[in-house]
CSV table of C-alpha atoms and ligand atoms in Angstrom, one decimal:
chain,number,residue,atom,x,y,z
A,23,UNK,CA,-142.3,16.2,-27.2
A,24,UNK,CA,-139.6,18.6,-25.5
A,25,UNK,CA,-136.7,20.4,-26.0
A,26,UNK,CA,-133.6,18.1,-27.4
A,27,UNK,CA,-129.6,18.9,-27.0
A,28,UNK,CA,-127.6,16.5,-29.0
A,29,UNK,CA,-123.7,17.0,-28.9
A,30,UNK,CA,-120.9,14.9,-30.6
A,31,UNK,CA,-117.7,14.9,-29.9
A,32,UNK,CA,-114.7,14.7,-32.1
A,33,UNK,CA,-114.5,11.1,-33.7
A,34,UNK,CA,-118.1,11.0,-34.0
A,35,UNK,CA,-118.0,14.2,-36.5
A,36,UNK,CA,-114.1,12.6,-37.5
A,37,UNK,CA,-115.3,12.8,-41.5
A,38,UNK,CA,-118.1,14.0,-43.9
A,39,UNK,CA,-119.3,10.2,-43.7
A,40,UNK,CA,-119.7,10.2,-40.1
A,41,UNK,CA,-121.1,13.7,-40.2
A,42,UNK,CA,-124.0,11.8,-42.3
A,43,UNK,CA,-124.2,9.2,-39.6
A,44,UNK,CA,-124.7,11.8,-37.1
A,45,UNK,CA,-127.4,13.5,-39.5
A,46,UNK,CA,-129.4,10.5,-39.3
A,47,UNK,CA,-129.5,10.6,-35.4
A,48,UNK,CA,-130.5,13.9,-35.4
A,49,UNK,CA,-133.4,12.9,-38.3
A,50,UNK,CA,-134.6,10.2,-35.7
A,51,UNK,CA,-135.0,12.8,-32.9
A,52,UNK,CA,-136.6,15.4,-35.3
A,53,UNK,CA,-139.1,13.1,-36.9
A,54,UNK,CA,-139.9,11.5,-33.3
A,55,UNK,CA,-140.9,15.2,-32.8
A,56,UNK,CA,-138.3,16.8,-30.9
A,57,UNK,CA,-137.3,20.4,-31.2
A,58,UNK,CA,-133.4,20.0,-31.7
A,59,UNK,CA,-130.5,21.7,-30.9
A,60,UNK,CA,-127.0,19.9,-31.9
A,61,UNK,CA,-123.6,21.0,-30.5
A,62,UNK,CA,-120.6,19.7,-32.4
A,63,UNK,CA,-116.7,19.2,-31.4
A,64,UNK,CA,-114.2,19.8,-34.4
A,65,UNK,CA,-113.1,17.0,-36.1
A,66,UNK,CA,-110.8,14.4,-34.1
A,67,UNK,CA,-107.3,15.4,-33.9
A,68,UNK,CA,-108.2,19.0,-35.3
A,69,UNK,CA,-108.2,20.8,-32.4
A,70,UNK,CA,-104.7,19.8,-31.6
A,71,UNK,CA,-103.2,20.5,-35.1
A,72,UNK,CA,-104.8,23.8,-34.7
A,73,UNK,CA,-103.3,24.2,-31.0
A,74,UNK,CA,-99.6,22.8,-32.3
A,75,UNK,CA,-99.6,25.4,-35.4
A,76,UNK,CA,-100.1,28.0,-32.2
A,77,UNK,CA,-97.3,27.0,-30.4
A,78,UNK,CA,-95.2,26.3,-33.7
A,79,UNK,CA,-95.9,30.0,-34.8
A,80,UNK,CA,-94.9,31.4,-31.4
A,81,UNK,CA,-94.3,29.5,-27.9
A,82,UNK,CA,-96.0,32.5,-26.2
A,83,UNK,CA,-98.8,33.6,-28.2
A,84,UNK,CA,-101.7,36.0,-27.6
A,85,UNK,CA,-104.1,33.5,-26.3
A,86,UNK,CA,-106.8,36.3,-27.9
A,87,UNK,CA,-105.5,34.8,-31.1
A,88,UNK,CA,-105.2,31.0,-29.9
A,89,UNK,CA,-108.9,31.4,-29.4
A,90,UNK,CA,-109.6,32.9,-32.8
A,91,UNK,CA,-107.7,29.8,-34.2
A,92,UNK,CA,-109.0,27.0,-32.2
A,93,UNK,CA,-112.5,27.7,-32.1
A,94,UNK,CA,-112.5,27.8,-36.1
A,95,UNK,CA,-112.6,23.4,-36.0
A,96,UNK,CA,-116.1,23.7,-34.3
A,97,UNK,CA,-117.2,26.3,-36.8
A,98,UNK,CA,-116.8,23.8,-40.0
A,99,UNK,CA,-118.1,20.9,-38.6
A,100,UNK,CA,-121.4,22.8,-37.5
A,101,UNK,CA,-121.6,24.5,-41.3
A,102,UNK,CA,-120.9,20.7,-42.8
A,103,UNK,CA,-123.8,19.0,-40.6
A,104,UNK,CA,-126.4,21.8,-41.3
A,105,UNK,CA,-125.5,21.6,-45.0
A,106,UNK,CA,-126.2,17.8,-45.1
A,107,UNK,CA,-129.2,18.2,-42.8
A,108,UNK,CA,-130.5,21.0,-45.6
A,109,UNK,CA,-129.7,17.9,-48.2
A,110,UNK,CA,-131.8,15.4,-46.1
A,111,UNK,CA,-134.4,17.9,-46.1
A,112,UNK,CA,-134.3,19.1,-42.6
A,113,UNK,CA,-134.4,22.9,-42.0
A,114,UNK,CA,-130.6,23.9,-40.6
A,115,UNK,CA,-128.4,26.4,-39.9
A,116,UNK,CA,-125.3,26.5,-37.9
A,117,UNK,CA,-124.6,28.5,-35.3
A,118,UNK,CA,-121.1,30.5,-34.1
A,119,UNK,CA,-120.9,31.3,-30.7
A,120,UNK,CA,-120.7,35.3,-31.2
A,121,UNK,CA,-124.1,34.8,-33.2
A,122,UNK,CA,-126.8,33.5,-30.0
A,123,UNK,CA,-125.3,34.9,-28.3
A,124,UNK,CA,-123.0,32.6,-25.6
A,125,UNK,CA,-121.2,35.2,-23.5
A,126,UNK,CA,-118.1,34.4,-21.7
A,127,UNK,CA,-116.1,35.9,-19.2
A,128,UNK,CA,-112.4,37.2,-20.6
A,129,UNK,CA,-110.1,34.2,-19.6
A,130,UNK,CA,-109.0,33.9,-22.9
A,131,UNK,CA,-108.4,29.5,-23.7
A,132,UNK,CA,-110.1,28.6,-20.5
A,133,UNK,CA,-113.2,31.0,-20.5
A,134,UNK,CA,-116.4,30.3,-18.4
A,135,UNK,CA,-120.0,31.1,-19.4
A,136,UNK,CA,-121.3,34.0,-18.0
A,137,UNK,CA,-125.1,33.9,-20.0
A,138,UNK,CA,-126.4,32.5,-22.9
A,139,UNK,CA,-129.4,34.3,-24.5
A,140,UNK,CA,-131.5,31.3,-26.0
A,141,UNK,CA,-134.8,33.3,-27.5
A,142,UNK,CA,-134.0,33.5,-30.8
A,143,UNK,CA,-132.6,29.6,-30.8
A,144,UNK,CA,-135.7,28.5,-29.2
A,145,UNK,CA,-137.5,30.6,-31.8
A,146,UNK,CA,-136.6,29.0,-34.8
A,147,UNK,CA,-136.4,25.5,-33.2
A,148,UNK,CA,-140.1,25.8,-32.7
A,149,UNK,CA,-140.5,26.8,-36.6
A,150,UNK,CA,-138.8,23.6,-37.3
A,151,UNK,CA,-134.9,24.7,-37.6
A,152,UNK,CA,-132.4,22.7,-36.3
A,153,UNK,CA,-130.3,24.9,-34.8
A,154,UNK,CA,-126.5,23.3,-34.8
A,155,UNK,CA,-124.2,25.1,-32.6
A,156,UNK,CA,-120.1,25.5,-32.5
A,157,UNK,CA,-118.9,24.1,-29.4
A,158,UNK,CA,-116.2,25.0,-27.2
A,159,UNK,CA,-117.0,28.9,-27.9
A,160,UNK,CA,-118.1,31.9,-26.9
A,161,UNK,CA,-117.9,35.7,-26.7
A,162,UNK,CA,-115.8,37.3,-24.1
A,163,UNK,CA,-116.2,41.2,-22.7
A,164,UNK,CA,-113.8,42.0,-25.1
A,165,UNK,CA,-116.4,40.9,-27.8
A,166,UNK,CA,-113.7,38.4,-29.9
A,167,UNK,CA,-114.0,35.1,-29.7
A,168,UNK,CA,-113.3,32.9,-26.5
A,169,UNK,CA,-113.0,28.9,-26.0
A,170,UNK,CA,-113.8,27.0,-22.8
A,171,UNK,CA,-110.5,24.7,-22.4
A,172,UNK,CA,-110.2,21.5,-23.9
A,173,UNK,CA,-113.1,18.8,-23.6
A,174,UNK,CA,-115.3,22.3,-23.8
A,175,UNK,CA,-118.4,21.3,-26.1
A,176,UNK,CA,-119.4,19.2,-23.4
A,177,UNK,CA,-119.9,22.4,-21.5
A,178,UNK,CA,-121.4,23.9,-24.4
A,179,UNK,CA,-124.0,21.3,-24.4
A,180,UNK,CA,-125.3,21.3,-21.0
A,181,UNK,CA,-125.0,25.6,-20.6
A,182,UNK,CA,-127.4,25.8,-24.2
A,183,UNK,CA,-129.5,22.6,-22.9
A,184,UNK,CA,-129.9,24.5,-19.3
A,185,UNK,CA,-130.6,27.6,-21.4
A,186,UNK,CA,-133.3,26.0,-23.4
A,187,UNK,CA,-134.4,24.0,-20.6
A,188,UNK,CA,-134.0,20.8,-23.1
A,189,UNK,CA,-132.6,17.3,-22.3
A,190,UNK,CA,-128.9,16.2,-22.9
A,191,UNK,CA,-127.7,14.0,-25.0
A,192,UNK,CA,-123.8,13.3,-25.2
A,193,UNK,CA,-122.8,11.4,-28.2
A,194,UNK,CA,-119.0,9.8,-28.0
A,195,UNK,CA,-117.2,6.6,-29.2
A,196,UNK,CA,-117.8,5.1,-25.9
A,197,UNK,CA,-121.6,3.6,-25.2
A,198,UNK,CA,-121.7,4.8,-21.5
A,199,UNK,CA,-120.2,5.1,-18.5
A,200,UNK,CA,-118.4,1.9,-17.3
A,201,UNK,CA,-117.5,0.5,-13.6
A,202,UNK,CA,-113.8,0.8,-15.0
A,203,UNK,CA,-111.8,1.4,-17.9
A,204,UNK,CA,-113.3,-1.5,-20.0
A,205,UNK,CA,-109.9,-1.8,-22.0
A,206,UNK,CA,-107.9,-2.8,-18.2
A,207,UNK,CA,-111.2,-4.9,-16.8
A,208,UNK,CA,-112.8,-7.4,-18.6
A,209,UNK,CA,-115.3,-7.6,-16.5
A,210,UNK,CA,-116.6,-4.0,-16.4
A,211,UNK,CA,-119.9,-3.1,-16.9
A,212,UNK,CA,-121.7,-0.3,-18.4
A,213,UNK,CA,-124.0,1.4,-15.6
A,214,UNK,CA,-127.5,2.2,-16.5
A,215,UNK,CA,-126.9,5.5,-13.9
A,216,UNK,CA,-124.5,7.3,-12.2
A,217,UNK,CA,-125.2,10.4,-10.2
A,218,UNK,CA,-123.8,13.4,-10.7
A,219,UNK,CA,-121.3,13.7,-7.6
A,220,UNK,CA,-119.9,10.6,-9.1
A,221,UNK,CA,-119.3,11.5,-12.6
A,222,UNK,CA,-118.1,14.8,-11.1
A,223,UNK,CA,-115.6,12.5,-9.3
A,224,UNK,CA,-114.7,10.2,-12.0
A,225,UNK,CA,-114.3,13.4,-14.4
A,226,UNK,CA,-112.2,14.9,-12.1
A,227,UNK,CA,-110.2,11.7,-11.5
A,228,UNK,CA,-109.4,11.0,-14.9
A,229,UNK,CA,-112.2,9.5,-16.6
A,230,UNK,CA,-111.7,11.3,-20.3
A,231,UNK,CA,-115.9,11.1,-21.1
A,232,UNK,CA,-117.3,14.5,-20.0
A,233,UNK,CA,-115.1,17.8,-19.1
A,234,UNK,CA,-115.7,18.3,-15.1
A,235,UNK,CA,-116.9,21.7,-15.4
A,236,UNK,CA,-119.6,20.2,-17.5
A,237,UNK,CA,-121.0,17.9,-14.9
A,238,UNK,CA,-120.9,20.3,-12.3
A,239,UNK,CA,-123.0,22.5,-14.3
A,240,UNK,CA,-125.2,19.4,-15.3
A,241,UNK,CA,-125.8,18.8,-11.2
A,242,UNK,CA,-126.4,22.9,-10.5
A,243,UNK,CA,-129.5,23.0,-13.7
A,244,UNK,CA,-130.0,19.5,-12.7
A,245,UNK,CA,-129.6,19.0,-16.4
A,246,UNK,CA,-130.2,15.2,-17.0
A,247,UNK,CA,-127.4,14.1,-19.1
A,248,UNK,CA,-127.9,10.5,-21.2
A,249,UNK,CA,-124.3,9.1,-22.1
A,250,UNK,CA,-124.5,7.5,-25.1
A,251,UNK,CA,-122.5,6.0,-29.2
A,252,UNK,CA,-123.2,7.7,-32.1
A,253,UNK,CA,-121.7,4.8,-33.1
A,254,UNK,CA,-124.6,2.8,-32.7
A,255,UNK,CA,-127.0,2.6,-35.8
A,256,UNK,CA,-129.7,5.6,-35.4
A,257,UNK,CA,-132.7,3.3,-36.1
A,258,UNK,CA,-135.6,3.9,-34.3
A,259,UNK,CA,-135.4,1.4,-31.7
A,260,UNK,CA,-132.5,3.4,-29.9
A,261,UNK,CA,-134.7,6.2,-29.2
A,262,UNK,CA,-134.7,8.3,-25.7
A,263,UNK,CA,-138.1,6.7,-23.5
A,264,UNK,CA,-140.2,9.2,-21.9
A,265,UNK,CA,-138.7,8.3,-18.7
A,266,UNK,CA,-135.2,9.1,-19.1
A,267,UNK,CA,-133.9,5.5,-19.6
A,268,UNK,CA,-132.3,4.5,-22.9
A,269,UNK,CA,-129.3,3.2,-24.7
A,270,UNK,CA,-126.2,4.8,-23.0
A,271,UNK,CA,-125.7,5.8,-19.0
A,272,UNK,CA,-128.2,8.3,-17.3
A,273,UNK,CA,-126.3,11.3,-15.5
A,274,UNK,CA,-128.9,12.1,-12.8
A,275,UNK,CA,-129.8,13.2,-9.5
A,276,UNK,CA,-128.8,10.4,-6.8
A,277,UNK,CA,-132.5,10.0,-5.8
A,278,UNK,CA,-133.4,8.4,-9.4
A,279,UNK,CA,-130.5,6.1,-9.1
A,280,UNK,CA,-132.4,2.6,-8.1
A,281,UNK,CA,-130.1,0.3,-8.3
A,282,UNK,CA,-127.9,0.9,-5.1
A,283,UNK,CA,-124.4,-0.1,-4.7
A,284,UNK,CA,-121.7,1.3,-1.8
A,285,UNK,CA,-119.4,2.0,-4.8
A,286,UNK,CA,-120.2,2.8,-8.4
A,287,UNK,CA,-116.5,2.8,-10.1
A,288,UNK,CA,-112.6,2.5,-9.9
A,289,UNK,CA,-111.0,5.5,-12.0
A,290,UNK,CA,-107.6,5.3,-12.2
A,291,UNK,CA,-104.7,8.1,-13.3
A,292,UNK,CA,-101.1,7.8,-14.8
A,293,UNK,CA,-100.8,11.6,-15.4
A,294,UNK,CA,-99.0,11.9,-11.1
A,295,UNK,CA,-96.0,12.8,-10.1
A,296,UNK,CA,-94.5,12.3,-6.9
A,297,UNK,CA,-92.3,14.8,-4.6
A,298,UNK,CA,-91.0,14.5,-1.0
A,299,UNK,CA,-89.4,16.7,0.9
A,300,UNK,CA,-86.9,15.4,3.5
A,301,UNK,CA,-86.0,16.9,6.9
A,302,UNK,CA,-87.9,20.5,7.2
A,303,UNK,CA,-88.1,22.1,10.8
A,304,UNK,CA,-91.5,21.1,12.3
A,305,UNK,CA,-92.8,24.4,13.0
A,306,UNK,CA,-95.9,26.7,12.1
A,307,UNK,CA,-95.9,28.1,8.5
A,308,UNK,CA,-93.3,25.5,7.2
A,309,UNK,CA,-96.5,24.1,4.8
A,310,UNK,CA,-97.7,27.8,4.2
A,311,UNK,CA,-93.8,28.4,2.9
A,312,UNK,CA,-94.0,25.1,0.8
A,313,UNK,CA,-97.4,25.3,-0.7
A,314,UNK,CA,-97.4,28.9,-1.2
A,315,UNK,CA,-94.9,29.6,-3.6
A,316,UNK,CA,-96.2,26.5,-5.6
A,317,UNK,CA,-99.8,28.1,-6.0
A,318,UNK,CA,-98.1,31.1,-7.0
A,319,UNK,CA,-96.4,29.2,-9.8
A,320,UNK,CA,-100.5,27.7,-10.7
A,321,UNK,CA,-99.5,24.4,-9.9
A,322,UNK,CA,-102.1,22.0,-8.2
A,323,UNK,CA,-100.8,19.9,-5.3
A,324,UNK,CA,-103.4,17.0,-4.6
A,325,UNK,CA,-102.2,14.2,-2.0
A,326,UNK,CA,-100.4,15.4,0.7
A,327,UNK,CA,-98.9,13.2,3.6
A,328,UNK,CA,-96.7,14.8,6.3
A,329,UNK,CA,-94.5,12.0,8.6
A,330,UNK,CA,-93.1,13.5,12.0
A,331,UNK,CA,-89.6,12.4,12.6
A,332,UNK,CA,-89.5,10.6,15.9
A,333,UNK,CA,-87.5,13.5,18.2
A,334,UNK,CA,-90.3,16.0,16.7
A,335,UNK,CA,-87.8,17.7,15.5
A,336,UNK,CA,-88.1,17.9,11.8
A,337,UNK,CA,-91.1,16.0,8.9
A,338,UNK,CA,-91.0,14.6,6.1
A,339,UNK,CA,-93.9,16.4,3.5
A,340,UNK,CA,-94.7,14.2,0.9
A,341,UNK,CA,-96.9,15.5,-1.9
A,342,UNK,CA,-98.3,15.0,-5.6
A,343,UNK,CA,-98.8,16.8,-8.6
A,344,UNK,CA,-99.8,17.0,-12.6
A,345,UNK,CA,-96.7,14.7,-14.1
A,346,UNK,CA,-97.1,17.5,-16.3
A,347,UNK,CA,-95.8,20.4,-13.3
A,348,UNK,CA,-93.2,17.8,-12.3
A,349,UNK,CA,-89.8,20.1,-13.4
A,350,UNK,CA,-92.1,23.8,-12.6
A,351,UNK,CA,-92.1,22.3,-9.0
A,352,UNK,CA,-88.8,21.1,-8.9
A,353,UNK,CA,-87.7,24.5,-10.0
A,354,UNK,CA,-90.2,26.6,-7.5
A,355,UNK,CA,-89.1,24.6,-4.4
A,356,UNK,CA,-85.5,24.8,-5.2
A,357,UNK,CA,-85.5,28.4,-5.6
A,358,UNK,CA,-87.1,28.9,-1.7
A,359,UNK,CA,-85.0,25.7,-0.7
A,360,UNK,CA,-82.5,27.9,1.7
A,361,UNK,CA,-85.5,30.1,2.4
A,362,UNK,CA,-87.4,27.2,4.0
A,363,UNK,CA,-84.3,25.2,5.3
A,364,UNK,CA,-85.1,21.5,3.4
A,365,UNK,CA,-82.4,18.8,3.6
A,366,UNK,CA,-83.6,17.0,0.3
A,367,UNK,CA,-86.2,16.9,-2.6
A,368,UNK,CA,-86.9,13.6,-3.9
A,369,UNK,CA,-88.9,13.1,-6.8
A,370,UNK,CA,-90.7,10.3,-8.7
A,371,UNK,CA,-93.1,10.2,-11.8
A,372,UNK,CA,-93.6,6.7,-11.5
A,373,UNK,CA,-96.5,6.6,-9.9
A,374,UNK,CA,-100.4,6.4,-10.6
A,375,UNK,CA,-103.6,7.4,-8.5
A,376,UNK,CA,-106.1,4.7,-8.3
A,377,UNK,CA,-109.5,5.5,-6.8
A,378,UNK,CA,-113.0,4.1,-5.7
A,379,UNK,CA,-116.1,6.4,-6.4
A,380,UNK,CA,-119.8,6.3,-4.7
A,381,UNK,CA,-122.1,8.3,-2.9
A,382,UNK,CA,-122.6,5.0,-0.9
A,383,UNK,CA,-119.6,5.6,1.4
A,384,UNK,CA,-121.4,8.0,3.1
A,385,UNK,CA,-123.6,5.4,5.0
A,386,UNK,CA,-121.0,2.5,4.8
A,387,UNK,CA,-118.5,1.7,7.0
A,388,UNK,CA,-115.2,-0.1,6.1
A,389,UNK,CA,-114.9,0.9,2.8
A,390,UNK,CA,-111.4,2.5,2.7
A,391,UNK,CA,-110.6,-0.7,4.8
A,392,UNK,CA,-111.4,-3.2,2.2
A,393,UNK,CA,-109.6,-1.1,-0.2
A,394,UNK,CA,-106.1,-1.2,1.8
A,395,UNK,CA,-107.0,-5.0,2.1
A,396,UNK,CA,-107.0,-5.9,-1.3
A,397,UNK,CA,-104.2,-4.1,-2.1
A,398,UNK,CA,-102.3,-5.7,0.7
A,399,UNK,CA,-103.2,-9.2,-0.8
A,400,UNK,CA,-101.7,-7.9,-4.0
A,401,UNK,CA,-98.5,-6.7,-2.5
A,402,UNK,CA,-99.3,-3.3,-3.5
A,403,UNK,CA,-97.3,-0.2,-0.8
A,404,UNK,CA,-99.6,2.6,-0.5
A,405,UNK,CA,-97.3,5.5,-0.8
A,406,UNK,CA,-100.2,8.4,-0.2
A,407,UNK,CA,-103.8,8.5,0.8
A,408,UNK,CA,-106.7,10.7,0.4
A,409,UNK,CA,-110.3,11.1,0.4
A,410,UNK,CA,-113.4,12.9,0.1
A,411,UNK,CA,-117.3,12.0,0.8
A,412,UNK,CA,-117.8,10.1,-1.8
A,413,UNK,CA,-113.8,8.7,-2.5
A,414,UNK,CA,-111.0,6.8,-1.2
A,415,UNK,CA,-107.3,7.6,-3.4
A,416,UNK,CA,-103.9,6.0,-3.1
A,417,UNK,CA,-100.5,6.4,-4.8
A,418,UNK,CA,-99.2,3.3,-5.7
A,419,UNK,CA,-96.2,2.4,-8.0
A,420,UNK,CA,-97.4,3.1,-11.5
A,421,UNK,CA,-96.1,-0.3,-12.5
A,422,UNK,CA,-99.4,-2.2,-10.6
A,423,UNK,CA,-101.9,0.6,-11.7
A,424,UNK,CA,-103.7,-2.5,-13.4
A,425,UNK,CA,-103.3,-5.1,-11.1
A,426,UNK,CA,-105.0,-2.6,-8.6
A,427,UNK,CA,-107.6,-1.4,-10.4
A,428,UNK,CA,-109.1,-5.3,-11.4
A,429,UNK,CA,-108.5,-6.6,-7.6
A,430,UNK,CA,-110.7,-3.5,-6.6
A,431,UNK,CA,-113.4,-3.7,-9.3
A,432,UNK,CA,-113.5,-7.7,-7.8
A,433,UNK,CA,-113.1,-6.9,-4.2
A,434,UNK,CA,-116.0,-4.4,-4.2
A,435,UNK,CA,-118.1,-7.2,-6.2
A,436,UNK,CA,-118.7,-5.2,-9.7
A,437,UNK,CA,-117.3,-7.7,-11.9
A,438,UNK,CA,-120.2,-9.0,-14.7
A,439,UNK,CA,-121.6,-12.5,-14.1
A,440,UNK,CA,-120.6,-14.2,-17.2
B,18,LIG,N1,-112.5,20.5,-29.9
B,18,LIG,C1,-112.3,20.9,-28.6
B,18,LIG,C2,-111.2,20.0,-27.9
B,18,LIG,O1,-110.7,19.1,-28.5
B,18,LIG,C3,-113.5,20.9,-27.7
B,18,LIG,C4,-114.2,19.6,-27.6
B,18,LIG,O2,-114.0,18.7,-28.4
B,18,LIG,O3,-114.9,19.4,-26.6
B,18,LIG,O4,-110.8,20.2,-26.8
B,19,LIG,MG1,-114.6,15.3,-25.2
């Protein structure tokens, strides 16, 4: 039996009952004869009371000190689960970030790992010690404490499991990866697979169950990652098989997907923001004096759509962003507006990005096509497009964001046989 990561995320560790519950998952991979590692979230909702008591205490903080604050939620819940492994009579001890160590660049509250020394870990896990690690932190260059940005244990998780060269199990309130957001579509189902350019999609695209970074990580150590509820009782039944396959959704390499469909999902987000900018002279450097200043100001601009006014004279640059950089933009453009010459900025947060994921686009034709059809039938205006590879977006009024996403998740033929 190999290596084990098992991480659990926030409402699965929510109390000390649950952290029991959890215990007797990791018991089930211990006595099954698994050397395990387990990486733990803090406690639902305490990251964000730790985060508001930051901002409360000062707007601008040291984010040195944010991170010494944050990362203490992880810190209790891994001392509570090794204390009531100890009482279920499984060797424990938890594990800080400082103490493997997990070494982070200096980005203080949005740090990446630079190297994580696993010898010692993978010492004691072989004497029989659980090891259960902190999530979400590190050490930086400055040796004090770092944090990875929010969703970060998932990170955690895979970096120590690509360390160890262990498996990955990721424990959340969800029991897999679904064709859709189950709550909006009925008829969604749970996929046995997904590969990882998808989930890296679907992460990236709104899907709340694995922090991006994590799944690109996953895909670079090929780190197979099994999706799965702690929720679920821990009997013995819902153990791991040899082969990969189990309770949950498999995060793997595209060539162990079997079953093979053109498009695996339909993500959808709310968190867009619409602005357009009316009448700008159609000449070189007129995007370079748009887009520039925004990057400048760290905001992400993701659709872009540029209309040509029929004498050529003048476009129209329509564009998106985080609903969250909505007035930063606002403010950014209007500050270079006589710079750049603009007649008018119009701007809308009514609106919602609805995509279709799968690495089968790349050998199908017409998939974009159907799309536009079945939004047509609808009556849904497409007010942006974009794509990738493995994607087709549009911006749509946010008021048909569900009405889109079940006509797609029909018209690409996902719905469950009942
Ligand atoms: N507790 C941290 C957060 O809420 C890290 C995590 O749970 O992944 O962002
Ligand atoms: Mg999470």
């Amino acid at each position: 039996m190999g290596r084990l990561v098992m991480k659990f995320g926030g409402t699965s560790v929510a109390d000390v009952e649950r952290i029991r519950n959890v215990a007797r998952h990791v018991e089930r991979e211990v006595k099954a004869g698994h050397h395990v590692a387990v990486v733990v979230s803090a406690m639902a909702g305490t990251t964000d009371r730790l985060a508001g008591w930051c901002r409360e205490a000062a707007p601008f903080h040291d984010a040195r000190e944010y991170d010494a604050i944050v990362a203490s939620g992880e810190q209790v819940t891994s001392g509570l689960l090794a204390i009531v492994l100890q009482d279920m009579g499984i060797p424990a001890r938890s594990w800080h970030g400082w103490q493997i160590p997990l070494k982070t660049d200096g980005v203080h509250g949005a740090a990446r790992i630079a190297a994580i020394d696993g010898d010692e870990i993978r010492k004691r896990m072989e004497q029989g010690q659980v090891a259960v690690i902190a999530g979400f932190q590190g050490i930086g260059p400055d040796k004090r404490i770092t944090t990875l940005g929010r969703g970060g244990s998932d990170t955690s998780a895979v970096a120590v499991a690509a360390a160890l060269d262990a498996a990955c199990d990721i424990y959340t309130d969800v029991d897999g990866v679904y064709t859709a957001d189950p709550r909006i579509v009925s008829a969604a189902r749970k996929l046995d697979r997904i590969s990882y350019e998808e989930m890296l999609e679907q992460a990236s695209l709104g899907a709340k169950v694995l922090q991006t970074r994590s799944v690109e990580l996953a895909m670079v150590y090929k780190v197979p990652l099994q999706v799965r509820s702690s929720f679920e009782p821990p009997d013995a039944a819902n153990q791991n098989k040899p082969d990969g396959t189990g309770p949950g959704t498999l995060v793997c390499d595209e060539e162990r997907i079997v079953e093979q469909h053109v498009v695996s999902g339909i993500a959808y987000s709310r968190d867009e923001a619409k602005v357009a900018i009316r009448k700008v002279k159609d000449q070189p450097g007129v995007s370079a004096s748009l887009f520039g200043p925004l990057a400048e100001a760290d905001i992400s601009v993701d659709m872009i759509v540029q209309n040509v006014s029929a004498d050529g004279s003048t476009a129209d640059i329509t564009f998106t962003v985080a609903r969250k950089d909505l007035q930063k933009a606002i403010e950014v453009l209007n500050g270079v507006k006589d710079k750049i010459g603009f007649q008018e900025l119009m701007h809308s947060a009514d609106v919602a990005k609805v995509s279709v994921v799968g690495i089968g686009m790349r050998s199908h034709a017409g998939v974009a096509a159907r799309m536009f059809k079945s939004l047509a039938e609808k009556g849904i205006n497409i007010q942006a497009i974009t794509t990738s590879e493995i994607k087709v977006s549009v911006l749509i009024d946010e008021a048909y964001t569900e009405l889109a996403v079940r006509a797609l998740h029909q018209a690409y033929g996902l719905d469950a046989k009942h």
